[in-house]
Tab-separated table of C-alpha atoms in Angstrom:
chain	number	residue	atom	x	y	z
A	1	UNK	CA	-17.566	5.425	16.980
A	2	UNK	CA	-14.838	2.714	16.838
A	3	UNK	CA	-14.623	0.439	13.886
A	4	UNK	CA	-15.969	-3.148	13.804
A	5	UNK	CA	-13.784	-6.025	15.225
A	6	UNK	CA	-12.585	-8.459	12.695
A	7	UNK	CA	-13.015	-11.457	15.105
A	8	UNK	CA	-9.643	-12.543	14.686
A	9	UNK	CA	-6.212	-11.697	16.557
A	10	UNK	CA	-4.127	-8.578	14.998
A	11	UNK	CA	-1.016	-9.849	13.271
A	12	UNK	CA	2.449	-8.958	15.080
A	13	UNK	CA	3.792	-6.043	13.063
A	14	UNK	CA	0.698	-5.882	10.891
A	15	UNK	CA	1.972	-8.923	8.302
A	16	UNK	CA	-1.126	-8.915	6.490
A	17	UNK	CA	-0.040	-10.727	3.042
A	18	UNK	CA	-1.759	-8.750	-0.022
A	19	UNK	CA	-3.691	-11.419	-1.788
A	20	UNK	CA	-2.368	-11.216	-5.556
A	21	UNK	CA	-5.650	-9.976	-7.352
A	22	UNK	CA	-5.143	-6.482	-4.967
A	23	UNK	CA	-1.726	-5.730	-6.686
A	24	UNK	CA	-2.980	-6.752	-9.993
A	25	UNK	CA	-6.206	-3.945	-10.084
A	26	UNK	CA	-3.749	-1.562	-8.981
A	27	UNK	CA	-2.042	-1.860	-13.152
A	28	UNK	CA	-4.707	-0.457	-15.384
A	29	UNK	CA	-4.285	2.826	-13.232
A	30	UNK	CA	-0.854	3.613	-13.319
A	31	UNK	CA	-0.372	6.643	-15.429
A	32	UNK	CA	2.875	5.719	-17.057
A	33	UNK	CA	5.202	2.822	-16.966
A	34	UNK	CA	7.457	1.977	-13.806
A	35	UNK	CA	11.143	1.144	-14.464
A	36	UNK	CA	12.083	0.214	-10.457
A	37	UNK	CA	9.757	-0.436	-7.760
A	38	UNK	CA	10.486	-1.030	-4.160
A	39	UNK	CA	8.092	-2.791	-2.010
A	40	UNK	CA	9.107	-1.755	1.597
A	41	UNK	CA	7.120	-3.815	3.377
A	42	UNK	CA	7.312	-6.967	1.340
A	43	UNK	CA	6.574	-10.379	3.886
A	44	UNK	CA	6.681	-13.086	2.084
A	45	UNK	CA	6.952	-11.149	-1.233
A	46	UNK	CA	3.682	-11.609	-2.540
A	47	UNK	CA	3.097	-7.863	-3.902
A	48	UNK	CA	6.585	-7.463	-5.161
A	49	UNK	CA	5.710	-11.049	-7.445
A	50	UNK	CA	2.831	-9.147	-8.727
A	51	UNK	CA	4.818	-5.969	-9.002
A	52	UNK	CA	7.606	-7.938	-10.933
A	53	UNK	CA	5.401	-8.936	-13.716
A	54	UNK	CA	4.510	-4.739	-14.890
A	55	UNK	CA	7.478	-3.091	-13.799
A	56	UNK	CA	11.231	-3.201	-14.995
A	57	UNK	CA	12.140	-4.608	-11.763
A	58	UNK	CA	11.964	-4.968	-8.105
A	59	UNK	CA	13.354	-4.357	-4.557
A	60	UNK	CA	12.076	-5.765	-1.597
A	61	UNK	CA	12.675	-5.431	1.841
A	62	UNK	CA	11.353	-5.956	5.312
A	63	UNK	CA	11.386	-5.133	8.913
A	64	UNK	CA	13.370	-8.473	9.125
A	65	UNK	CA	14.718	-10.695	6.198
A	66	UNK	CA	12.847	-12.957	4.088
A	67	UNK	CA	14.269	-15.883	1.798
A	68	UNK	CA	12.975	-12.279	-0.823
A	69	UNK	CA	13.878	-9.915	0.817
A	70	UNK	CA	17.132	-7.795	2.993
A	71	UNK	CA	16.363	-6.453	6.216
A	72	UNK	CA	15.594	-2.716	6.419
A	73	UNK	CA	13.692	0.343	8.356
A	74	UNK	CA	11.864	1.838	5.398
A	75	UNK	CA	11.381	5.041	7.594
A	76	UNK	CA	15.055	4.919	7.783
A	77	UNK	CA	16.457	4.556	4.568
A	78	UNK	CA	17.835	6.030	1.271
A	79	UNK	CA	15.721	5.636	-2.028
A	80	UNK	CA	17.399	2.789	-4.088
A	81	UNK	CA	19.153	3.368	-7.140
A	82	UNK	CA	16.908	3.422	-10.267
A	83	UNK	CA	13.667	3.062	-8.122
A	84	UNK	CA	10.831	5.582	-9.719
A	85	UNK	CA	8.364	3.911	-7.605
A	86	UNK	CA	7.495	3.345	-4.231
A	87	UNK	CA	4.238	0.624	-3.657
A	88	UNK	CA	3.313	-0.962	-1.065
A	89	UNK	CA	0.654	-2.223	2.004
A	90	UNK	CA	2.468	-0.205	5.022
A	91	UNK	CA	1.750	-1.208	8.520
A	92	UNK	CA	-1.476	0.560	9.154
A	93	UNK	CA	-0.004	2.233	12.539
A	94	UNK	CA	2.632	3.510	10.702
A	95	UNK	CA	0.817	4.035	7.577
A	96	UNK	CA	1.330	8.198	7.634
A	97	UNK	CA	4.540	8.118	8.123
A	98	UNK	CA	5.447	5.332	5.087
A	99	UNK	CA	3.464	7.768	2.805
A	100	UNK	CA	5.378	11.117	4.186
A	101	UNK	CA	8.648	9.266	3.942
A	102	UNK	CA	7.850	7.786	0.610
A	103	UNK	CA	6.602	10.965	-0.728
A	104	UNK	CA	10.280	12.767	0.483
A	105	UNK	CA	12.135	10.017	-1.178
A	106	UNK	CA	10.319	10.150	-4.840
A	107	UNK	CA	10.072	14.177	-5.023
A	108	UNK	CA	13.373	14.491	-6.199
A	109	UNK	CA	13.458	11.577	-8.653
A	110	UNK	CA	9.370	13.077	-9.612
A	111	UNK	CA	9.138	9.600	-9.157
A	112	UNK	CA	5.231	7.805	-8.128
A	113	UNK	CA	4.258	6.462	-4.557
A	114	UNK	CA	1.374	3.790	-3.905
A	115	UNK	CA	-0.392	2.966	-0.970
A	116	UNK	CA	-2.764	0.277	-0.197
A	117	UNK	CA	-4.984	1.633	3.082
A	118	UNK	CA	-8.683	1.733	4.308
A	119	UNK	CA	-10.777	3.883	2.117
A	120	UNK	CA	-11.482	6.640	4.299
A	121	UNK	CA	-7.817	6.655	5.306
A	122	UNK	CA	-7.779	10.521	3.608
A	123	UNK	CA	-10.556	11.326	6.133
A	124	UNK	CA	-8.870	12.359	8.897
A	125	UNK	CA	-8.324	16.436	9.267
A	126	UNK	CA	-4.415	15.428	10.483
A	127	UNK	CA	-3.576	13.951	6.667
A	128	UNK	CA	-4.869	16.498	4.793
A	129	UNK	CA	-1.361	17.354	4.063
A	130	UNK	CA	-1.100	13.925	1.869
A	131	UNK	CA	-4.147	14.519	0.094
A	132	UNK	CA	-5.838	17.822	-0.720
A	133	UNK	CA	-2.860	19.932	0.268
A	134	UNK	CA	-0.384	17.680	-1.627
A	135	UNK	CA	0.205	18.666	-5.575
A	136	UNK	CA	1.395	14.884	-5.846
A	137	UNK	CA	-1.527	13.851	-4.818
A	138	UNK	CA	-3.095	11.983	-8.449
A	139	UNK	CA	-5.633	9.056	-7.940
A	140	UNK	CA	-8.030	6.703	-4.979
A	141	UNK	CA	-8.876	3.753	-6.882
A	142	UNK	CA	-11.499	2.322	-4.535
A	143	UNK	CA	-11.821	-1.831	-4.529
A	144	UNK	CA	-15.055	-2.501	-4.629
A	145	UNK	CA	-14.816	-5.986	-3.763
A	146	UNK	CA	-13.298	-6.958	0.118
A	147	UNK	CA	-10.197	-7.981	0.956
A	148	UNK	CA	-9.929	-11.163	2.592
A	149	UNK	CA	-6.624	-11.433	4.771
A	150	UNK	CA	-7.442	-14.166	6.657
A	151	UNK	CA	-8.130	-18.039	4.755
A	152	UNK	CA	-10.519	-19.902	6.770
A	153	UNK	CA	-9.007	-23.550	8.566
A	154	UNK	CA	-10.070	-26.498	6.152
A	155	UNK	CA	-13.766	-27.290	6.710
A	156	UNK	CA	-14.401	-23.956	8.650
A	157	UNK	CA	-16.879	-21.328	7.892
A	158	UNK	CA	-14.512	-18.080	7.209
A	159	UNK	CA	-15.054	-14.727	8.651
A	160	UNK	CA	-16.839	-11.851	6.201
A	161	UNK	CA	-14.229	-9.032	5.784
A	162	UNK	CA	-14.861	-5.851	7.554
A	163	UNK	CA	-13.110	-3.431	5.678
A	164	UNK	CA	-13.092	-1.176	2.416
A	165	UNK	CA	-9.759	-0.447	0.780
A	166	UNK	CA	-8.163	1.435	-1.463
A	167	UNK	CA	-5.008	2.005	-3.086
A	168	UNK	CA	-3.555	5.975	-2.661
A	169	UNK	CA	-1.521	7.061	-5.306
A	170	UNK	CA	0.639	10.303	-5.448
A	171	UNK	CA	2.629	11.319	-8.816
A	172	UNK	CA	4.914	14.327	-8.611
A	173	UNK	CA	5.026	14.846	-12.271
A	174	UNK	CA	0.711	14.714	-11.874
A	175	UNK	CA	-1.273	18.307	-12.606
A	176	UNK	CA	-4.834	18.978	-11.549
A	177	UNK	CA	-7.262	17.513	-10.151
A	178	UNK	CA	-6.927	13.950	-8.246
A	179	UNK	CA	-9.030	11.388	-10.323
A	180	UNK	CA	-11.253	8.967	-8.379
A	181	UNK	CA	-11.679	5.483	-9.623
A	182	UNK	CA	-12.575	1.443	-9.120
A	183	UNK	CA	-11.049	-1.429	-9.158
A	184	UNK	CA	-12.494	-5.173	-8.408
């Protein structure tokens, strides 16, 4: 079964700008605080704004610069210095490998790694190394209210959303079960 078309054109290099409120419910379940963050996949910086206002600070980059941003290949590059946290919207065709690279970078630091995907993104039998088979793996915190990526033109009738999402979050200092939980 495929999944529903949006009705709209797929953004080049999937530069789907998190609306604010996303980053925001993502907060109240963060199990300690963050000192660094690094956004990865930043655009126009809206997440790492959000992120800015709850952690100790912020790094951004991008597949290409930004006025916020340097130019990098997250799936090619170092952790930053004094980043404990990795959070981000990856692009979704590359989604598995930002987690598996993100995950490598924060074990040694026992650092914390958030991803913003579709909700049954831990479905598929091919991840199950990210999720059930990963000790790091500590919280879903399923939105229960759509995402809306793309504003209507003025005095146009927008498109209903078509997707759930959800933000992943892995925590190698987390023991136990993962928790499941919801946000807006």
């Amino acid at each position: 079964m495929s999944q529903r078309d949006s009705g709209y054109a797929r953004k080049e290099r999937d530069l789907y700008e998190t609306p604010e409120w996303v980053t925001v419910a993502l907060r109240p379940h963060m199990s300690r605080p963050i000192a660094k963050a690094w956004e990865p996949a930043c655009g126009s910086g809206k997440m790492s704004r959000v992120l800015a206002s709850w952690c100790g600070g912020v790094v951004s980059s991008d597949i290409e610069p930004t006025p916020l941003s340097f130019e990098a290949n997250f799936l090619g590059s170092a952790l930053h210095e004094g980043v404990d946290a990795i959070i981000t919207n990856p692009p979704y065709d590359l989604a598995t490998e930002f987690i598996e690279h993100a995950l490598r970078l924060t074990e040694p630091a026992a650092g914390v790694v958030a991803m913003l995907l579709r909700t049954d993104f831990d479905h598929a039998k091919g991840r199950a190394h990210l999720f059930g088979c990963c000790p790091a793996f500590a919280k879903k915190v399923v939105l229960t209210k759509r995402i809306v990526w793309f504003e209507p033109e003025p005095g146009e009738k927008g498109k209903s959303p078509s997707f759930n999402h959800a933000w992943f979050v892995w925590d190698w200092r987390h023991e136990g079960a993962p928790a499941l939980a919801y946000g807006p």
